[in-house]
XYZ file of C-alpha atoms in Angstrom:
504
model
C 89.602 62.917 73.826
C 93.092 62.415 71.934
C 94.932 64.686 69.669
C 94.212 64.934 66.159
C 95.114 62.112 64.076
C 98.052 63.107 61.373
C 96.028 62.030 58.683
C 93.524 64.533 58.939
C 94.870 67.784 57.529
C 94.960 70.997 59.297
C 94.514 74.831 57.876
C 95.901 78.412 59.202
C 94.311 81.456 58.190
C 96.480 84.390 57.967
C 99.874 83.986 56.422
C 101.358 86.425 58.591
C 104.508 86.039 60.918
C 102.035 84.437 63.234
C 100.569 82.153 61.130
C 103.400 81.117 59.533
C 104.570 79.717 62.683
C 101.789 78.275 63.545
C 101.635 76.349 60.148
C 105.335 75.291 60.454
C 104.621 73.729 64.101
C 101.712 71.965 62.563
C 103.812 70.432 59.636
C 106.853 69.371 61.722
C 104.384 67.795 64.301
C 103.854 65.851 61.179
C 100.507 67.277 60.014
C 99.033 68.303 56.087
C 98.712 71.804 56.253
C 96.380 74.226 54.472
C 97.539 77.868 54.431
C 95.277 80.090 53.275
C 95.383 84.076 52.904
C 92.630 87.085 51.636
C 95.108 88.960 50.230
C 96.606 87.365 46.974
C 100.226 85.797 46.595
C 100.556 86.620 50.078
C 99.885 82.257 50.826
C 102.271 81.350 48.124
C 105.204 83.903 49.940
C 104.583 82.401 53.234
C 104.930 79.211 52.056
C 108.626 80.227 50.530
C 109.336 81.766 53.834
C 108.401 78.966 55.703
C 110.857 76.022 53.200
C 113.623 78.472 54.149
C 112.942 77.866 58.028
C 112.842 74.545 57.482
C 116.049 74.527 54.964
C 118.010 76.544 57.971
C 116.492 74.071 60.647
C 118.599 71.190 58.387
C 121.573 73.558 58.408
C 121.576 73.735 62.311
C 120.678 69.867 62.654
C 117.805 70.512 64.095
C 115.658 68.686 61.348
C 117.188 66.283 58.807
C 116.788 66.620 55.051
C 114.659 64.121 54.861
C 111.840 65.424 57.420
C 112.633 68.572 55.665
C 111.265 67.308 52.492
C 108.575 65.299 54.140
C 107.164 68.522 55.539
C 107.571 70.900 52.454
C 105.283 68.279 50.822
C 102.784 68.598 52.747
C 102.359 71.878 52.890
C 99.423 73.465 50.141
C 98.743 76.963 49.962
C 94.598 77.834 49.374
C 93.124 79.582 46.614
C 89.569 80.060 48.815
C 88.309 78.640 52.265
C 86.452 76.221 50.280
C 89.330 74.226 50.119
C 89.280 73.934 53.879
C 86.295 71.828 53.829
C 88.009 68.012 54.945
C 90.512 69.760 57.784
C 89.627 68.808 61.227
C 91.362 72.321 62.560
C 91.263 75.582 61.528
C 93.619 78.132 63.617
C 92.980 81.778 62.718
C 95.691 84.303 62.984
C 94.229 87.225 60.781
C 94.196 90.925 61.411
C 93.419 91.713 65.314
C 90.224 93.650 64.635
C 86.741 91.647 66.521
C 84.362 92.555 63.679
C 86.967 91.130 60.887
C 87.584 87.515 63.061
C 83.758 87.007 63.643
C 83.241 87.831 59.779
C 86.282 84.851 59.090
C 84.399 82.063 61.935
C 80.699 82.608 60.380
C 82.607 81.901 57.119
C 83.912 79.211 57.669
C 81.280 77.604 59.878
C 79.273 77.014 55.877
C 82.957 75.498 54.526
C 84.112 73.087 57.366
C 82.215 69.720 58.727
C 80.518 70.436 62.308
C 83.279 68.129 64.164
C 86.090 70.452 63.092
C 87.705 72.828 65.890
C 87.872 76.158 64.980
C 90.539 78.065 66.585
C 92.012 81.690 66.879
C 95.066 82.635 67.995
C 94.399 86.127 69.445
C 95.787 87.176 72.178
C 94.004 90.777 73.157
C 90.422 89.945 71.901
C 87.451 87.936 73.924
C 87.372 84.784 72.462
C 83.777 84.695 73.569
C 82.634 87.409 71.815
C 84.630 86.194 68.842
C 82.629 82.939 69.217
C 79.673 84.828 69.967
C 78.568 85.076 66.603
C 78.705 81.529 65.553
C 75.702 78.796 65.354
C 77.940 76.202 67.406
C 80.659 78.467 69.594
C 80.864 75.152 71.385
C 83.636 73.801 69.249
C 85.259 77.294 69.256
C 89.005 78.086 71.524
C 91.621 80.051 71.626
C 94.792 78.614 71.102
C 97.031 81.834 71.959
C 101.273 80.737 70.658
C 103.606 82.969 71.463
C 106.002 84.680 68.901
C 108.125 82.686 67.691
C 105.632 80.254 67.686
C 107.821 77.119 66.578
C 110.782 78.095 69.114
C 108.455 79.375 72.430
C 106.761 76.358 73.931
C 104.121 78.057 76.276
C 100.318 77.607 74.273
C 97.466 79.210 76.547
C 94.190 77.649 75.815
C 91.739 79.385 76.294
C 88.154 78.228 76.559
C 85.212 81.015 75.666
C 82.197 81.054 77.650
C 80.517 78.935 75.490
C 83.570 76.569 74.254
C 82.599 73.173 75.259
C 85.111 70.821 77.537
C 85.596 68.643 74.605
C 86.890 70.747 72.435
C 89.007 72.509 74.824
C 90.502 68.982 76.029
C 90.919 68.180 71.957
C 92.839 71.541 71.552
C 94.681 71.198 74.838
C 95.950 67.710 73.474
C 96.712 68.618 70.087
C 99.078 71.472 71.224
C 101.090 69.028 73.503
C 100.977 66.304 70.562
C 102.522 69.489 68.782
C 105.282 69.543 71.278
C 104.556 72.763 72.840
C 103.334 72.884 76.106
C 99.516 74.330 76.366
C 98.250 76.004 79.790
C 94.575 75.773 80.034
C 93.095 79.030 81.120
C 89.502 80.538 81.442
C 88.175 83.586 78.644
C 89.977 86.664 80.927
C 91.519 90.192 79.611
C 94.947 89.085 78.658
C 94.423 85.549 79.192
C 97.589 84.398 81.492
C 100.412 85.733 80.556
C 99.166 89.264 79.282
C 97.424 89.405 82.344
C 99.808 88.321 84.762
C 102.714 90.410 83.294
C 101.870 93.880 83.603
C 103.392 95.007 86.736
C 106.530 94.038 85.218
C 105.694 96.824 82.882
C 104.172 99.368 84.847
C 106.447 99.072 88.072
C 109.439 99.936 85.892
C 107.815 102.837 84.014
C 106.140 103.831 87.360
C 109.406 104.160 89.166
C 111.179 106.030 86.397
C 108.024 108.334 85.921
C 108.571 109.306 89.404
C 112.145 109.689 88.890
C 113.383 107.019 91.074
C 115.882 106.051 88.448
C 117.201 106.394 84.595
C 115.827 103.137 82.517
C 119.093 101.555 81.939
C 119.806 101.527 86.052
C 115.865 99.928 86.362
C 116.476 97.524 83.854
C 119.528 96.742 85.188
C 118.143 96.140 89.003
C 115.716 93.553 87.133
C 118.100 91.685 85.599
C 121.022 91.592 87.553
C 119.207 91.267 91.033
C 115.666 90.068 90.302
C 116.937 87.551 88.119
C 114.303 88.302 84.927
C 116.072 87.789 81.718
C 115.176 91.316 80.378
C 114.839 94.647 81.988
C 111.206 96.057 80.898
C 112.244 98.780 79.109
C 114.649 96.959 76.704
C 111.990 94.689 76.492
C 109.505 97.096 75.466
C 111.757 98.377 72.689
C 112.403 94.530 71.419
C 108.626 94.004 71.586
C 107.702 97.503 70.067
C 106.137 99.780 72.466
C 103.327 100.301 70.136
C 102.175 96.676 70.620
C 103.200 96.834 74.517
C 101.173 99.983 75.301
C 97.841 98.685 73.009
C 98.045 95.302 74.916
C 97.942 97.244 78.227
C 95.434 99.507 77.289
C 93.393 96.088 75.851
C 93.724 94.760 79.320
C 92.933 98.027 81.033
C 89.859 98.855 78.935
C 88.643 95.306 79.531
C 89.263 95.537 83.295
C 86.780 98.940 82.972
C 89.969 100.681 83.410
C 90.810 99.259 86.592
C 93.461 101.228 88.149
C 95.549 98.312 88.496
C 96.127 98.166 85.023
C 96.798 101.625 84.360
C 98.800 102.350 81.387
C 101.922 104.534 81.306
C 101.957 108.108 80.573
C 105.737 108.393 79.820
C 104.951 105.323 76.669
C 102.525 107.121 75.396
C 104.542 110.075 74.682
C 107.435 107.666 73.806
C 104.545 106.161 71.043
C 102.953 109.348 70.087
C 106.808 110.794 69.378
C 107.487 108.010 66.963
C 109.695 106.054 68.932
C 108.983 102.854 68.829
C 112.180 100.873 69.939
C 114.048 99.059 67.662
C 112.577 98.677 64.340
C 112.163 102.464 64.450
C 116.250 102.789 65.510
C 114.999 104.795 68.924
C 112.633 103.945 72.096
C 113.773 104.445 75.284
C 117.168 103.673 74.105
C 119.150 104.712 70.906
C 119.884 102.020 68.383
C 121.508 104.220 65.903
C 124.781 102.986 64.345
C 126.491 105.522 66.498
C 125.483 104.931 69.897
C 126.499 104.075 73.061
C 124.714 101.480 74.965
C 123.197 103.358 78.050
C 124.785 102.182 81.586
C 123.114 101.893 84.515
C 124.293 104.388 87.396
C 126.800 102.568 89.750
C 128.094 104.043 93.074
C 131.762 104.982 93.094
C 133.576 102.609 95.895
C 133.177 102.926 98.853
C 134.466 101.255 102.662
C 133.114 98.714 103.970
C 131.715 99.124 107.185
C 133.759 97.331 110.337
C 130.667 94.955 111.445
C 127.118 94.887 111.416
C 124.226 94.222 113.877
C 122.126 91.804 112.800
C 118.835 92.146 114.689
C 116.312 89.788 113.296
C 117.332 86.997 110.740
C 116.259 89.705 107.397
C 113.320 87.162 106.637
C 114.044 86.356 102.338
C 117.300 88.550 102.759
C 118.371 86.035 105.354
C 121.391 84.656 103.142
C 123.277 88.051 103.206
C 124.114 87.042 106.672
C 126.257 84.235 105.684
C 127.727 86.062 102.809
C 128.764 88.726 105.136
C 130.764 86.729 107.341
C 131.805 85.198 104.219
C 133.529 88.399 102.873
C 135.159 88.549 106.462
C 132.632 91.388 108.168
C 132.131 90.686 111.745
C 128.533 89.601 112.052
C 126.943 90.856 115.960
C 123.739 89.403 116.473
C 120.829 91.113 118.777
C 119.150 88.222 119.892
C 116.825 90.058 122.090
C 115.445 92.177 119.315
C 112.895 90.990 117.299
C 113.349 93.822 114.363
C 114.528 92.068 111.096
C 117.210 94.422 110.033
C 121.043 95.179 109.989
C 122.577 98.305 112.181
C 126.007 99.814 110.930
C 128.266 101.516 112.722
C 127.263 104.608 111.812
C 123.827 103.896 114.195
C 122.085 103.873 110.641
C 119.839 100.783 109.754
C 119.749 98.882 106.422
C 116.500 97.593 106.037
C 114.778 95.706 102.883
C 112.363 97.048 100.865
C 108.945 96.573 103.092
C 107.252 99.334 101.029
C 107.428 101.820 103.217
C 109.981 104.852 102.784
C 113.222 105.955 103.896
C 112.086 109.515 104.916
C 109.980 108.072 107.609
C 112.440 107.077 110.060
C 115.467 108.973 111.357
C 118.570 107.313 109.586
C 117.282 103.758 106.663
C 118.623 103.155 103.726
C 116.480 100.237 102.056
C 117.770 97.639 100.175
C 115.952 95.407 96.990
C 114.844 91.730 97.217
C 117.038 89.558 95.099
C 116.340 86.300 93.068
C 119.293 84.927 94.926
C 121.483 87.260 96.809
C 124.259 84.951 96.809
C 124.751 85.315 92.746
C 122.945 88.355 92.282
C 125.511 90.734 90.720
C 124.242 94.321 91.245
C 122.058 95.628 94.525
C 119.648 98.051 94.745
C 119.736 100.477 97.609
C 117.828 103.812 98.126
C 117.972 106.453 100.782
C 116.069 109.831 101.553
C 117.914 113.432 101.888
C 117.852 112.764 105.999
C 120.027 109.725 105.503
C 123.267 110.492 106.902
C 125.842 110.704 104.120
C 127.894 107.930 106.501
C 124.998 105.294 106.596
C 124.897 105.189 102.910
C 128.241 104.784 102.385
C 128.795 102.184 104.878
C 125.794 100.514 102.710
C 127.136 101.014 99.727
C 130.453 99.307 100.660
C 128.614 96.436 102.570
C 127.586 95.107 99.278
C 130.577 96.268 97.275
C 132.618 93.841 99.632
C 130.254 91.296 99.263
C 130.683 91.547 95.490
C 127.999 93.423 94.028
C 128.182 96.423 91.876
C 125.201 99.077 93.412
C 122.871 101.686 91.903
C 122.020 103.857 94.753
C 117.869 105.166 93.845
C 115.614 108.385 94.868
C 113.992 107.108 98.064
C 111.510 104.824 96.219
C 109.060 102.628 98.328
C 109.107 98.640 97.414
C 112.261 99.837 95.628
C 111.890 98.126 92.089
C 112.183 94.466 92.065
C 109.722 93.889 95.521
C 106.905 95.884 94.461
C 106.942 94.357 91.316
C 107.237 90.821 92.420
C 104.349 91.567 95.110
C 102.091 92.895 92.317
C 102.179 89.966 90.458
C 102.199 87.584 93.322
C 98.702 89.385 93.778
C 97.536 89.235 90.231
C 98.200 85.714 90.278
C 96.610 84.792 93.478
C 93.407 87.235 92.149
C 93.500 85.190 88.724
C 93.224 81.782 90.322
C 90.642 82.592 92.859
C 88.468 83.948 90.003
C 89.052 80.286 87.879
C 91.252 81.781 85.525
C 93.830 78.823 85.669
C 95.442 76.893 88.169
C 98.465 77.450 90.396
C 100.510 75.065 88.516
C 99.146 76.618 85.426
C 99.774 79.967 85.937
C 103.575 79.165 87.195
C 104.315 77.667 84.034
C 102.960 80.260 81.745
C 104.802 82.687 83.644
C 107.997 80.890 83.131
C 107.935 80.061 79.498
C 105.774 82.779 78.029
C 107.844 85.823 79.279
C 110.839 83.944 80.736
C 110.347 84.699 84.603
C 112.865 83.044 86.842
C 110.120 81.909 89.047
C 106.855 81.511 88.358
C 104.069 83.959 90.627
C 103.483 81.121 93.166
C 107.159 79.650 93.535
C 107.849 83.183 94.080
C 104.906 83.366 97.271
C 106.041 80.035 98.675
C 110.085 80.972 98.794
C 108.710 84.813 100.555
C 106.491 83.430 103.079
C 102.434 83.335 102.488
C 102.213 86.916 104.165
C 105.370 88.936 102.653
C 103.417 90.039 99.248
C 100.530 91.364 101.360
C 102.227 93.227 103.775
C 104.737 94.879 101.268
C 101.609 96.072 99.175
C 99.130 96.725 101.916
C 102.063 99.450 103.270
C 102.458 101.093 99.239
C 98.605 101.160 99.438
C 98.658 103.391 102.535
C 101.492 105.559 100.911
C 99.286 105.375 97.166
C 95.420 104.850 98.363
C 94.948 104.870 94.470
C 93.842 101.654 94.627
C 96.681 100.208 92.888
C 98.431 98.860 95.307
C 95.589 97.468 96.891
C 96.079 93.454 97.644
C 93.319 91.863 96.413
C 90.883 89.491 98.964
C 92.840 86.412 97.456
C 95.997 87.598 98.601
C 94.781 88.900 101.867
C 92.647 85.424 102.678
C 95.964 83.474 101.578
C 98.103 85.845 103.916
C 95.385 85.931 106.954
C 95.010 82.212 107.028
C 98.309 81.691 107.843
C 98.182 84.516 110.778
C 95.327 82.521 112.351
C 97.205 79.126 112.298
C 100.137 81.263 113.791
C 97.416 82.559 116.287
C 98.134 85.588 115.471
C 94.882 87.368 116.403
């Protein structure tokens, strides 16, 4: 099955920010568009809005004049669906309410010919149950874009339990002849992305619920050592944290309130206060003219400690032993121990983040995984009121000679950027055993729908098959919640690779 041809003429529904993307992609792919809205004059304004995207597009070369024109004439704004009757796609993008998108799809199933695809572009709702209500759900998928939908390239496609592998394959190729790149996934809570990405969420608002931190110092760990583009709460406050918190409690009410999904009590009260992030001028930062933009906490300087002992090679951390040496500390290695961690001077040990805590043992401070510890520009390091004062300072200076700026935390097990990385590493594995997508799949929506630096499976291959389950399967024992929990996914993908090792 091939894309749709040009000449057949394609309709949105909705003339929203949403569906004004969509229609946009549609025309520049080279399509006739329909757009078509309930409320009136509403179509005709989107269609202004969208000539000006286009007229700024030729301003920034990105389209010439004359494709500019070319698409503005095609583009027809509806007076009733009945004018939809010779497209060969409908995409919905109306108000996110079930009741009000099955009302729209048995609509238009009397308008439209039998072979058109019907599409909607929701990205909390079941497009099942959407479907549901239809006489032929077979030629019915979701086709989730992401906002901005003609600069993000990541479409999920998502096939209901009734959508038939013909039309998914005809959507699938029609998003790619679009020039996006679609992601075929199976009818889940949260699709792909939604699903995938809310440990990123709760991890952060986890850690600073239990005090670990200030927001600006998580979101700062996130960026500047995990490598993600955006700390979570900033991004919560760019995304609205009305919209983040209903499509977490979406996905946790879906999940029968799984406690993996758990939403945040600390968003609530930062929704129920009125705080909304930026369009509201205050979320968990200020945006007032007059503020300050919030810094993260950063130890004073400190010295750097006269050696280490490396005993182990640090497993993923195994680069800081080169970068040591590097910044001119005299590396000692304990070749007869088998421990994977550094000793200072002071007798203390610098261990990283394993998801256990520093109050256990007699003298740790813990450090946080890194993208890439070798450009990482801020550590994460936290430590427990036995930690000798001397043991954290030599810490602290380690990686202040080695470069890095470092926010010292309240002892905080899996620190911030491990636990989270684990907990998604599990979701993922979880989501693909269950036939949600594929490896490949789920990597790629990853990276282009919310910008990771690696997708959940790069992430698993570069930290070994067993690191995700052993980080979370020691938070479980310190959190027997159940959210920490690995999933049997995640503990067949780790075990397997014990029994080849023969470990027992």
């Amino acid at each position: 099955m091939t894309a749709l041809d040009l000449s057949s003429p394609v309709a949105v529904v909705g003339a929203g920010t949403m569906g004004q993307g969509i229609a946009q992609v549609a025309l520049v792919a080279g399509h006739h568009v329909r757009l078509f809205d309930a409320a009136p004059g509403r179509a005709q304004e989107a269609a202004r809005a969208i000539g000006e995207r286009l007229d700024r597009l030729v301003e920034k070369d990105r389209l010439t004049a004359v494709d500019r024109d070319a698409a503005q004439g095609r583009l027809h704004t509806a007076g009733s669906l009945a004018e939809l009757a010779d497209c060969s796609l409908v995409v919905e993008a109306v108000l996110e309410q079930l009741d009000v998108k099955q009302e729209l799809m048995r609509a238009l199933e009397d308008v439209v010919d039998d072979d058109c695809l019907l599409a909607t572009n929701t990205s909390s709702l079941s497009v099942t149950a959407i479907g549901g209500v239809m006489r032929n759900p077979g030629r019915f998928v979701g086709l989730h874009f992401f906002n901005p939908a003609p600069l993000l390239p990541l479409v999920e496609v998502v096939s209901g339990f009734a959508t038939d592998v013909t039309s998914a394959t005809r959507a699938y190729e029609m998003a790619r002849a679009w020039g996006k790149t679609p992601v075929a996934c199976a009818d889940t809570p949260g699709f792909i992305v939604n699903r995938l990405a809310r440990p990123f969420y709760a991890e952060a608002f986890a850690a600073y619920e239990a005090q670990s931190a200030d927001p600006a110092t998580i979101d700062a760990v996130l960026r500047e050592c995990g490598g993600f583009r955006m700390g979570a709460f900033e991004l919560t406050d760019l995304i609205g944290q009305d919209v983040n918190e209903a499509v977490t409690h979406s996905v946790w009410q879906a999940f029968f309130q799984d406690v993996r999904y758990t939403p945040s009590l600390a968003q609530r009260r930062l929704v129920e206060s009125g705080r909304l992030g930026r369009k509201t001028g205050q979320g968990w930062y200020d945006y007032g003219d007059d503020a300050e933009p919030a810094e993260p906490h950063t130890a004073e300087q400190a010295q750097a400690p006269a050696y280490v002992v490396a005993e182990g090679d640090l497993g993923p951390a195994a680069e800081l032993l080169a970068l040591i040496r590097e910044a001119g500390i005299p590396v000692r290695e304990d070749e007869e121990d088998h421990g994977t961690r550094l000793v200072l001077p002071s007798g203390g040990q610098l261990v990283l983040a394993d998801g256990q805590t520093s109050v256990e043992f007699r003298d740790v401070v813990y450090f946080d995984l890194a993208l890439d510890y070798r450009r990482a520009t801020r550590m994460a390091l936290s430590a427990s009121q036995d930690t000798q004062p001397q043991t954290l300072a030599e810490a602290i200076g380690l990686f202040q000679a080695l470069g890095k700026d470092v926010s010292v935390l309240q002892d905080t097990p899996g620190m911030i950027v491990a636990r989270t990385v684990a907990r998604i590493v599990d979701l993922a594995h979880d989501a693909v055993a269950k036939g949600v997508a594929t490896e490949e799949d789920v990597d790629t929506a990853m990276r282009l729908g919310v910008n990771y630096p690696l997708g959940p499976f790069e992430w698993s291959r570069r930290l070994g098959r067993s690191w995700a389950h052993e980080i979370l399967d020691e938070l479980h024992q310190r959190d027997p919640s159940g959210r920490y929990a690995p999933s049997l996914a995640l503990y067949r993908h780790a075990y397997a690779t014990d029994k080849r090792e023969g470990t027992p």
